[in-house]
Amino acid sequence: MVARRPRIVIVGAGFAGYQCARTLLRRTRGAVEVVMINPNDYFLYLPLLPDVAGGGLEPRRVTVSLPATLPGVQLVLGEADGIDPAQRTVSYTDPEGTRGRVGYDRLVLTVGSVNKLLPIPGIAEHALGFRGIAEALYLRDHLTRQAEMAATAVSPVERQARTTAVVVGAGYTGTEVTAQGVRLTDALHRQNTALGAGPKPRWILVDIADRILPELDERLSTEAHRVLRERGVEVRTGVSVEEAGPEGVRLSDGSHVPSRTLVWCVGVRPDPFVASLGLPTEKGRLCVDPLLRVPQQPEIYSCGDAAAVPDATNPGSHTAMTAQHAHRQGKLAAHNVLASLGRGRPERYSHHDLGFMVDLGGRDAAANPLHVPLSGLPAAAVTRAYHLFSQPGNRARVSADWLLDAVLPRHAVQLGLIPAGAVPLETDSPTTPPPDRTRTIRRE
């Protein structure tokens, strides 16, 4: 008789899930069965998503095929919606609405995070989120459409509103979206002769903090602020949004900004799937020990944004929700899962951050690799080299797009592939799924 291979099920294909699967493949060479449940067939390299929204990169450049780069991993297309620790199964719904279940010997939960919402009137209805390909594509189309409609606006007030964008949140995402977005709208302004005589596009970046990029060294924050200011961006710190409407935004400083574009980049929260499991959580994140195991459930592991991983470098706190931690935790989860199956010894998670980088587009960036502050062209070179090294595929295509973007005008057209209703900011209330099928798939 042939012994059954242990089955390791990974839920989610973000930084943590992808690295976990890749590490398992490299270390076991087929000795275990690896199953990955994910709604899409790709790993999304999130740090380059602002380049997609700004028209500098084509969407497929930031996606890495799971079947092509993880040969040997069984991909189950579907959205996980529950687990049964007693039966050791994960339930899911596939893209056609069919329910299914997968049995596991070890389970790794890496479901990631979603947009963070605040109870501000009008935000859920009128703001645009920024967490996936669909949102980036929709934002690029939206900015292009507003510029083209501004060219035929019946009044200067409408024209100004259609060419004004407000970005809320001056962390990494908000700052990069603003930096890339202003380059796109400036290009649209130059290319559309009907807009040439009017005012330049207006971008406003607001944050309740006292400076942009508060996570970075103050010198780098100052450098990023300088670059945005030179591009004409209005940076308003110590300011928040009080109300959003279809034709404008009211800010906490009392001003009202006529605008048809509000981009919400205030941060992320753990995927609501975590809270539905009935397992211990900490601020919405699944509680785990330093070995990344869920308490009282030794066969279940979790890491990345969904897990409250103890921070060995800062006792009493948890690791930040960053790609840097998720990448390394995914590798350690694979190691410790194998250790639980008799392959090696488990290790505790510990990692000192290696610095952070913000790509401001073109020849500008702010970075502190190994905590050495850089700005301008050196920072841009280091930042892009880091992204090329970190992305597990498409390096040549990304490099080619960057090169073409440096020497050619941006190719800005509306593709119209993503309707507005397909990218709701409130991810707890997605569009209505297809009706349940009568059949259920079970993978024993």
PDB file of C-alpha atoms in Angstrom, residues 85-305:
ATOM      1  CA  PRO A  85     -11.393  22.245  12.899  1.00  0.00           C
ATOM      2  CA  ALA A  86     -13.068  19.091  14.207  1.00  0.00           C
ATOM      3  CA  GLN A  87     -13.444  17.609  10.725  1.00  0.00           C
ATOM      4  CA  ARG A  88     -10.331  19.392   9.424  1.00  0.00           C
ATOM      5  CA  THR A  89     -12.052  20.851   6.382  1.00  0.00           C
ATOM      6  CA  VAL A  90     -12.236  24.236   4.674  1.00  0.00           C
ATOM      7  CA  SER A  91     -15.425  25.243   2.869  1.00  0.00           C
ATOM      8  CA  TYR A  92     -15.426  27.561  -0.138  1.00  0.00           C
ATOM      9  CA  THR A  93     -17.564  28.859  -2.988  1.00  0.00           C
ATOM     10  CA  ASP A  94     -16.157  28.777  -6.508  1.00  0.00           C
ATOM     11  CA  PRO A  95     -16.653  31.501  -9.173  1.00  0.00           C
ATOM     12  CA  GLU A  96     -19.792  29.765 -10.483  1.00  0.00           C
ATOM     13  CA  GLY A  97     -21.426  29.585  -7.058  1.00  0.00           C
ATOM     14  CA  THR A  98     -20.739  25.900  -6.420  1.00  0.00           C
ATOM     15  CA  ARG A  99     -19.983  25.015  -2.802  1.00  0.00           C
ATOM     16  CA  GLY A 100     -17.017  22.827  -1.995  1.00  0.00           C
ATOM     17  CA  ARG A 101     -14.927  21.462   0.866  1.00  0.00           C
ATOM     18  CA  VAL A 102     -11.271  20.508   1.121  1.00  0.00           C
ATOM     19  CA  GLY A 103      -9.829  18.299   3.840  1.00  0.00           C
ATOM     20  CA  TYR A 104      -6.469  19.147   5.379  1.00  0.00           C
ATOM     21  CA  ASP A 105      -3.760  17.794   7.650  1.00  0.00           C
ATOM     22  CA  ARG A 106      -2.315  21.259   8.141  1.00  0.00           C
ATOM     23  CA  LEU A 107      -4.024  24.563   7.379  1.00  0.00           C
ATOM     24  CA  VAL A 108      -2.307  27.927   6.757  1.00  0.00           C
ATOM     25  CA  LEU A 109      -4.610  30.962   6.818  1.00  0.00           C
ATOM     26  CA  THR A 110      -3.169  33.899   4.868  1.00  0.00           C
ATOM     27  CA  VAL A 111      -6.313  35.722   3.795  1.00  0.00           C
ATOM     28  CA  GLY A 112      -4.743  39.187   4.057  1.00  0.00           C
ATOM     29  CA  SER A 113      -6.593  42.468   4.473  1.00  0.00           C
ATOM     30  CA  VAL A 114      -9.250  44.725   2.960  1.00  0.00           C
ATOM     31  CA  ASN A 115      -9.954  48.455   2.882  1.00  0.00           C
ATOM     32  CA  LYS A 116     -10.228  50.096   6.297  1.00  0.00           C
ATOM     33  CA  LEU A 117     -13.426  52.090   6.672  1.00  0.00           C
ATOM     34  CA  LEU A 118     -14.356  54.918   9.036  1.00  0.00           C
ATOM     35  CA  PRO A 119     -17.890  56.055   9.945  1.00  0.00           C
ATOM     36  CA  ILE A 120     -17.821  59.162   7.753  1.00  0.00           C
ATOM     37  CA  PRO A 121     -21.011  60.062   5.856  1.00  0.00           C
ATOM     38  CA  GLY A 122     -20.773  59.326   2.150  1.00  0.00           C
ATOM     39  CA  ILE A 123     -17.436  57.516   2.166  1.00  0.00           C
ATOM     40  CA  ALA A 124     -18.778  54.034   1.395  1.00  0.00           C
ATOM     41  CA  GLU A 125     -20.968  55.418  -1.416  1.00  0.00           C
ATOM     42  CA  HIS A 126     -18.608  57.883  -3.101  1.00  0.00           C
ATOM     43  CA  ALA A 127     -14.984  57.006  -2.316  1.00  0.00           C
ATOM     44  CA  LEU A 128     -12.807  54.726  -4.429  1.00  0.00           C
ATOM     45  CA  GLY A 129     -10.742  52.063  -2.682  1.00  0.00           C
ATOM     46  CA  PHE A 130      -7.328  50.873  -3.744  1.00  0.00           C
ATOM     47  CA  ARG A 131      -6.560  47.232  -2.964  1.00  0.00           C
ATOM     48  CA  GLY A 132      -6.746  45.320  -6.235  1.00  0.00           C
ATOM     49  CA  ILE A 133      -6.402  45.262  -9.999  1.00  0.00           C
ATOM     50  CA  ALA A 134     -10.044  46.153 -10.593  1.00  0.00           C
ATOM     51  CA  GLU A 135      -9.780  49.272  -8.406  1.00  0.00           C
ATOM     52  CA  ALA A 136      -6.553  50.402 -10.058  1.00  0.00           C
ATOM     53  CA  LEU A 137      -8.007  49.924 -13.544  1.00  0.00           C
ATOM     54  CA  TYR A 138     -11.209  51.691 -12.587  1.00  0.00           C
ATOM     55  CA  LEU A 139      -9.287  54.654 -11.126  1.00  0.00           C
ATOM     56  CA  ARG A 140      -7.226  54.994 -14.307  1.00  0.00           C
ATOM     57  CA  ASP A 141     -10.373  54.919 -16.452  1.00  0.00           C
ATOM     58  CA  HIS A 142     -12.140  57.296 -14.081  1.00  0.00           C
ATOM     59  CA  LEU A 143      -9.352  59.896 -14.203  1.00  0.00           C
ATOM     60  CA  THR A 144      -9.234  59.647 -18.005  1.00  0.00           C
ATOM     61  CA  ARG A 145     -13.001  59.941 -18.275  1.00  0.00           C
ATOM     62  CA  GLN A 146     -13.157  62.965 -15.982  1.00  0.00           C
ATOM     63  CA  ALA A 147     -10.479  64.737 -18.025  1.00  0.00           C
ATOM     64  CA  GLU A 148     -12.352  64.067 -21.268  1.00  0.00           C
ATOM     65  CA  MET A 149     -15.663  65.205 -19.782  1.00  0.00           C
ATOM     66  CA  ALA A 150     -13.989  68.314 -18.381  1.00  0.00           C
ATOM     67  CA  ALA A 151     -13.040  69.283 -21.934  1.00  0.00           C
ATOM     68  CA  THR A 152     -16.742  69.654 -22.804  1.00  0.00           C
ATOM     69  CA  ALA A 153     -17.958  70.945 -19.420  1.00  0.00           C
ATOM     70  CA  VAL A 154     -20.542  73.728 -19.646  1.00  0.00           C
ATOM     71  CA  SER A 155     -18.991  75.807 -16.851  1.00  0.00           C
ATOM     72  CA  PRO A 156     -15.536  76.500 -15.390  1.00  0.00           C
ATOM     73  CA  VAL A 157     -16.798  75.235 -12.009  1.00  0.00           C
ATOM     74  CA  GLU A 158     -17.685  71.841 -13.463  1.00  0.00           C
ATOM     75  CA  ARG A 159     -14.418  71.686 -15.377  1.00  0.00           C
ATOM     76  CA  GLN A 160     -12.425  72.353 -12.218  1.00  0.00           C
ATOM     77  CA  ALA A 161     -14.399  69.760 -10.243  1.00  0.00           C
ATOM     78  CA  ARG A 162     -13.814  67.087 -12.868  1.00  0.00           C
ATOM     79  CA  THR A 163     -10.067  67.749 -12.862  1.00  0.00           C
ATOM     80  CA  THR A 164      -9.734  67.800  -9.055  1.00  0.00           C
ATOM     81  CA  ALA A 165      -8.811  64.662  -7.123  1.00  0.00           C
ATOM     82  CA  VAL A 166      -8.757  64.251  -3.348  1.00  0.00           C
ATOM     83  CA  VAL A 167      -6.694  61.432  -1.833  1.00  0.00           C
ATOM     84  CA  VAL A 168      -7.298  60.577   1.823  1.00  0.00           C
ATOM     85  CA  GLY A 169      -4.379  58.981   3.628  1.00  0.00           C
ATOM     86  CA  ALA A 170      -0.747  60.037   3.185  1.00  0.00           C
ATOM     87  CA  GLY A 171       0.885  56.717   3.967  1.00  0.00           C
ATOM     88  CA  TYR A 172       2.694  54.635   1.363  1.00  0.00           C
ATOM     89  CA  THR A 173      -0.325  53.899  -0.807  1.00  0.00           C
ATOM     90  CA  GLY A 174      -1.882  57.347  -0.716  1.00  0.00           C
ATOM     91  CA  THR A 175       1.395  59.108  -1.408  1.00  0.00           C
ATOM     92  CA  GLU A 176       2.266  56.814  -4.329  1.00  0.00           C
ATOM     93  CA  VAL A 177      -1.241  56.998  -5.815  1.00  0.00           C
ATOM     94  CA  THR A 178      -1.048  60.791  -5.682  1.00  0.00           C
ATOM     95  CA  ALA A 179       2.455  60.904  -7.178  1.00  0.00           C
ATOM     96  CA  GLN A 180       1.515  58.598 -10.057  1.00  0.00           C
ATOM     97  CA  GLY A 181      -1.957  60.062 -10.542  1.00  0.00           C
ATOM     98  CA  VAL A 182      -0.767  63.626 -10.983  1.00  0.00           C
ATOM     99  CA  ARG A 183       1.648  62.475 -13.684  1.00  0.00           C
ATOM    100  CA  LEU A 184      -1.232  60.806 -15.520  1.00  0.00           C
ATOM    101  CA  THR A 185      -3.599  63.779 -15.331  1.00  0.00           C
ATOM    102  CA  ASP A 186      -0.848  66.196 -16.343  1.00  0.00           C
ATOM    103  CA  ALA A 187      -0.237  64.032 -19.413  1.00  0.00           C
ATOM    104  CA  LEU A 188      -3.967  64.021 -20.190  1.00  0.00           C
ATOM    105  CA  HIS A 189      -4.020  67.801 -19.826  1.00  0.00           C
ATOM    106  CA  ARG A 190      -1.177  68.191 -22.307  1.00  0.00           C
ATOM    107  CA  GLN A 191      -2.655  65.758 -24.827  1.00  0.00           C
ATOM    108  CA  ASN A 192      -6.190  67.208 -24.842  1.00  0.00           C
ATOM    109  CA  THR A 193      -6.116  70.540 -26.657  1.00  0.00           C
ATOM    110  CA  ALA A 194      -9.569  71.456 -25.311  1.00  0.00           C
ATOM    111  CA  LEU A 195      -8.100  71.430 -21.801  1.00  0.00           C
ATOM    112  CA  GLY A 196      -4.957  73.320 -22.672  1.00  0.00           C
ATOM    113  CA  ALA A 197      -6.374  76.793 -21.950  1.00  0.00           C
ATOM    114  CA  GLY A 198      -7.921  75.769 -18.624  1.00  0.00           C
ATOM    115  CA  PRO A 199      -6.318  75.361 -15.177  1.00  0.00           C
ATOM    116  CA  LYS A 200      -4.046  72.403 -14.558  1.00  0.00           C
ATOM    117  CA  PRO A 201      -5.465  69.338 -12.804  1.00  0.00           C
ATOM    118  CA  ARG A 202      -5.646  69.770  -9.046  1.00  0.00           C
ATOM    119  CA  TRP A 203      -4.596  67.098  -6.558  1.00  0.00           C
ATOM    120  CA  ILE A 204      -5.137  67.348  -2.798  1.00  0.00           C
ATOM    121  CA  LEU A 205      -3.557  64.862  -0.371  1.00  0.00           C
ATOM    122  CA  VAL A 206      -5.010  64.974   3.148  1.00  0.00           C
ATOM    123  CA  ASP A 207      -4.062  63.169   6.340  1.00  0.00           C
ATOM    124  CA  ILE A 208      -4.832  63.650  10.012  1.00  0.00           C
ATOM    125  CA  ALA A 209      -1.114  63.128  10.839  1.00  0.00           C
ATOM    126  CA  ASP A 210       1.237  66.088  11.105  1.00  0.00           C
ATOM    127  CA  ARG A 211       3.283  65.005   8.066  1.00  0.00           C
ATOM    128  CA  ILE A 212       3.061  62.638   5.128  1.00  0.00           C
ATOM    129  CA  LEU A 213       4.698  59.222   5.343  1.00  0.00           C
ATOM    130  CA  PRO A 214       4.867  59.258   9.153  1.00  0.00           C
ATOM    131  CA  GLU A 215       6.348  55.729   9.060  1.00  0.00           C
ATOM    132  CA  LEU A 216       9.501  57.022   7.355  1.00  0.00           C
ATOM    133  CA  ASP A 217      12.426  59.054   8.597  1.00  0.00           C
ATOM    134  CA  GLU A 218      11.427  62.726   8.775  1.00  0.00           C
ATOM    135  CA  ARG A 219      14.035  63.649   6.155  1.00  0.00           C
ATOM    136  CA  LEU A 220      12.460  61.259   3.664  1.00  0.00           C
ATOM    137  CA  SER A 221       9.005  62.538   4.500  1.00  0.00           C
ATOM    138  CA  THR A 222      10.226  66.074   3.822  1.00  0.00           C
ATOM    139  CA  GLU A 223      11.744  64.981   0.495  1.00  0.00           C
ATOM    140  CA  ALA A 224       8.516  63.298  -0.624  1.00  0.00           C
ATOM    141  CA  HIS A 225       6.567  66.406   0.411  1.00  0.00           C
ATOM    142  CA  ARG A 226       8.927  68.547  -1.697  1.00  0.00           C
ATOM    143  CA  VAL A 227       8.469  66.355  -4.790  1.00  0.00           C
ATOM    144  CA  LEU A 228       4.678  66.442  -4.500  1.00  0.00           C
ATOM    145  CA  ARG A 229       4.677  70.197  -3.951  1.00  0.00           C
ATOM    146  CA  GLU A 230       6.802  70.741  -7.055  1.00  0.00           C
ATOM    147  CA  ARG A 231       4.245  68.732  -9.039  1.00  0.00           C
ATOM    148  CA  GLY A 232       1.512  71.049  -7.815  1.00  0.00           C
ATOM    149  CA  VAL A 233      -0.033  68.744  -5.195  1.00  0.00           C
ATOM    150  CA  GLU A 234      -1.704  70.455  -2.231  1.00  0.00           C
ATOM    151  CA  VAL A 235      -0.670  68.558   0.902  1.00  0.00           C
ATOM    152  CA  ARG A 236      -2.948  69.201   3.864  1.00  0.00           C
ATOM    153  CA  THR A 237      -1.819  67.575   7.106  1.00  0.00           C
ATOM    154  CA  GLY A 238      -3.815  67.614  10.327  1.00  0.00           C
ATOM    155  CA  VAL A 239      -6.960  67.464   8.184  1.00  0.00           C
ATOM    156  CA  SER A 240      -9.571  64.754   7.707  1.00  0.00           C
ATOM    157  CA  VAL A 241     -12.748  64.252   5.705  1.00  0.00           C
ATOM    158  CA  GLU A 242     -16.051  65.071   7.407  1.00  0.00           C
ATOM    159  CA  GLU A 243     -18.433  64.222   4.572  1.00  0.00           C
ATOM    160  CA  ALA A 244     -18.315  63.022   0.991  1.00  0.00           C
ATOM    161  CA  GLY A 245     -20.872  63.582  -1.739  1.00  0.00           C
ATOM    162  CA  PRO A 246     -21.217  62.939  -5.471  1.00  0.00           C
ATOM    163  CA  GLU A 247     -19.883  66.392  -6.354  1.00  0.00           C
ATOM    164  CA  GLY A 248     -17.481  67.267  -3.561  1.00  0.00           C
ATOM    165  CA  VAL A 249     -15.818  66.672  -0.216  1.00  0.00           C
ATOM    166  CA  ARG A 250     -16.092  68.630   3.030  1.00  0.00           C
ATOM    167  CA  LEU A 251     -12.875  68.679   5.067  1.00  0.00           C
ATOM    168  CA  SER A 252     -12.385  69.163   8.796  1.00  0.00           C
ATOM    169  CA  ASP A 253     -10.732  72.552   8.254  1.00  0.00           C
ATOM    170  CA  GLY A 254     -14.109  73.837   7.094  1.00  0.00           C
ATOM    171  CA  SER A 255     -13.341  73.899   3.385  1.00  0.00           C
ATOM    172  CA  HIS A 256     -15.465  72.284   0.685  1.00  0.00           C
ATOM    173  CA  VAL A 257     -13.636  70.877  -2.333  1.00  0.00           C
ATOM    174  CA  PRO A 258     -15.717  70.419  -5.515  1.00  0.00           C
ATOM    175  CA  SER A 259     -14.474  67.122  -6.932  1.00  0.00           C
ATOM    176  CA  ARG A 260     -15.670  63.998  -8.716  1.00  0.00           C
ATOM    177  CA  THR A 261     -12.700  61.908  -7.528  1.00  0.00           C
ATOM    178  CA  LEU A 262     -12.165  60.778  -3.919  1.00  0.00           C
ATOM    179  CA  VAL A 263      -9.578  58.044  -3.353  1.00  0.00           C
ATOM    180  CA  TRP A 264      -9.604  56.292   0.034  1.00  0.00           C
ATOM    181  CA  CYS A 265      -6.145  55.155   1.192  1.00  0.00           C
ATOM    182  CA  VAL A 266      -6.399  55.393   4.985  1.00  0.00           C
ATOM    183  CA  GLY A 267      -5.118  51.887   5.619  1.00  0.00           C
ATOM    184  CA  VAL A 268      -6.274  48.306   5.825  1.00  0.00           C
ATOM    185  CA  ARG A 269      -8.054  45.976   8.224  1.00  0.00           C
ATOM    186  CA  PRO A 270      -7.912  42.165   8.481  1.00  0.00           C
ATOM    187  CA  ASP A 271     -10.164  40.270   6.116  1.00  0.00           C
ATOM    188  CA  PRO A 272     -13.608  39.829   7.789  1.00  0.00           C
ATOM    189  CA  PHE A 273     -13.274  36.094   7.135  1.00  0.00           C
ATOM    190  CA  VAL A 274     -11.027  35.920  10.214  1.00  0.00           C
ATOM    191  CA  ALA A 275     -13.724  37.208  12.565  1.00  0.00           C
ATOM    192  CA  SER A 276     -16.204  34.621  11.253  1.00  0.00           C
ATOM    193  CA  LEU A 277     -14.098  31.627  12.298  1.00  0.00           C
ATOM    194  CA  GLY A 278     -14.881  31.695  16.015  1.00  0.00           C
ATOM    195  CA  LEU A 279     -11.172  31.588  16.886  1.00  0.00           C
ATOM    196  CA  PRO A 280      -9.377  34.025  19.242  1.00  0.00           C
ATOM    197  CA  THR A 281      -8.615  37.401  17.637  1.00  0.00           C
ATOM    198  CA  GLU A 282      -6.792  40.599  18.537  1.00  0.00           C
ATOM    199  CA  LYS A 283      -8.152  43.732  16.857  1.00  0.00           C
ATOM    200  CA  GLY A 284      -9.591  41.585  14.094  1.00  0.00           C
ATOM    201  CA  ARG A 285      -6.396  39.592  13.538  1.00  0.00           C
ATOM    202  CA  LEU A 286      -6.141  35.883  14.316  1.00  0.00           C
ATOM    203  CA  CYS A 287      -4.142  35.227  17.491  1.00  0.00           C
ATOM    204  CA  VAL A 288      -1.053  33.078  16.935  1.00  0.00           C
ATOM    205  CA  ASP A 289       2.014  32.210  18.967  1.00  0.00           C
ATOM    206  CA  PRO A 290       5.614  32.999  17.893  1.00  0.00           C
ATOM    207  CA  LEU A 291       5.600  29.731  15.900  1.00  0.00           C
ATOM    208  CA  LEU A 292       2.588  31.096  13.943  1.00  0.00           C
ATOM    209  CA  ARG A 293       0.246  28.449  15.380  1.00  0.00           C
ATOM    210  CA  VAL A 294      -3.331  29.186  16.438  1.00  0.00           C
ATOM    211  CA  PRO A 295      -3.812  28.475  20.182  1.00  0.00           C
ATOM    212  CA  GLN A 296      -5.506  25.140  20.948  1.00  0.00           C
ATOM    213  CA  GLN A 297      -5.447  24.340  17.211  1.00  0.00           C
ATOM    214  CA  PRO A 298      -1.917  22.977  16.577  1.00  0.00           C
ATOM    215  CA  GLU A 299      -2.754  21.944  13.008  1.00  0.00           C
ATOM    216  CA  ILE A 300      -3.766  25.522  12.043  1.00  0.00           C
ATOM    217  CA  TYR A 301      -1.217  28.244  11.254  1.00  0.00           C
ATOM    218  CA  SER A 302      -1.708  31.852  10.203  1.00  0.00           C
ATOM    219  CA  CYS A 303       0.503  34.717   9.094  1.00  0.00           C
ATOM    220  CA  GLY A 304       0.529  37.974   7.156  1.00  0.00           C
ATOM    221  CA  ASP A 305      -2.013  40.751   7.627  1.00  0.00           C
TER     222      ASP A 305
END
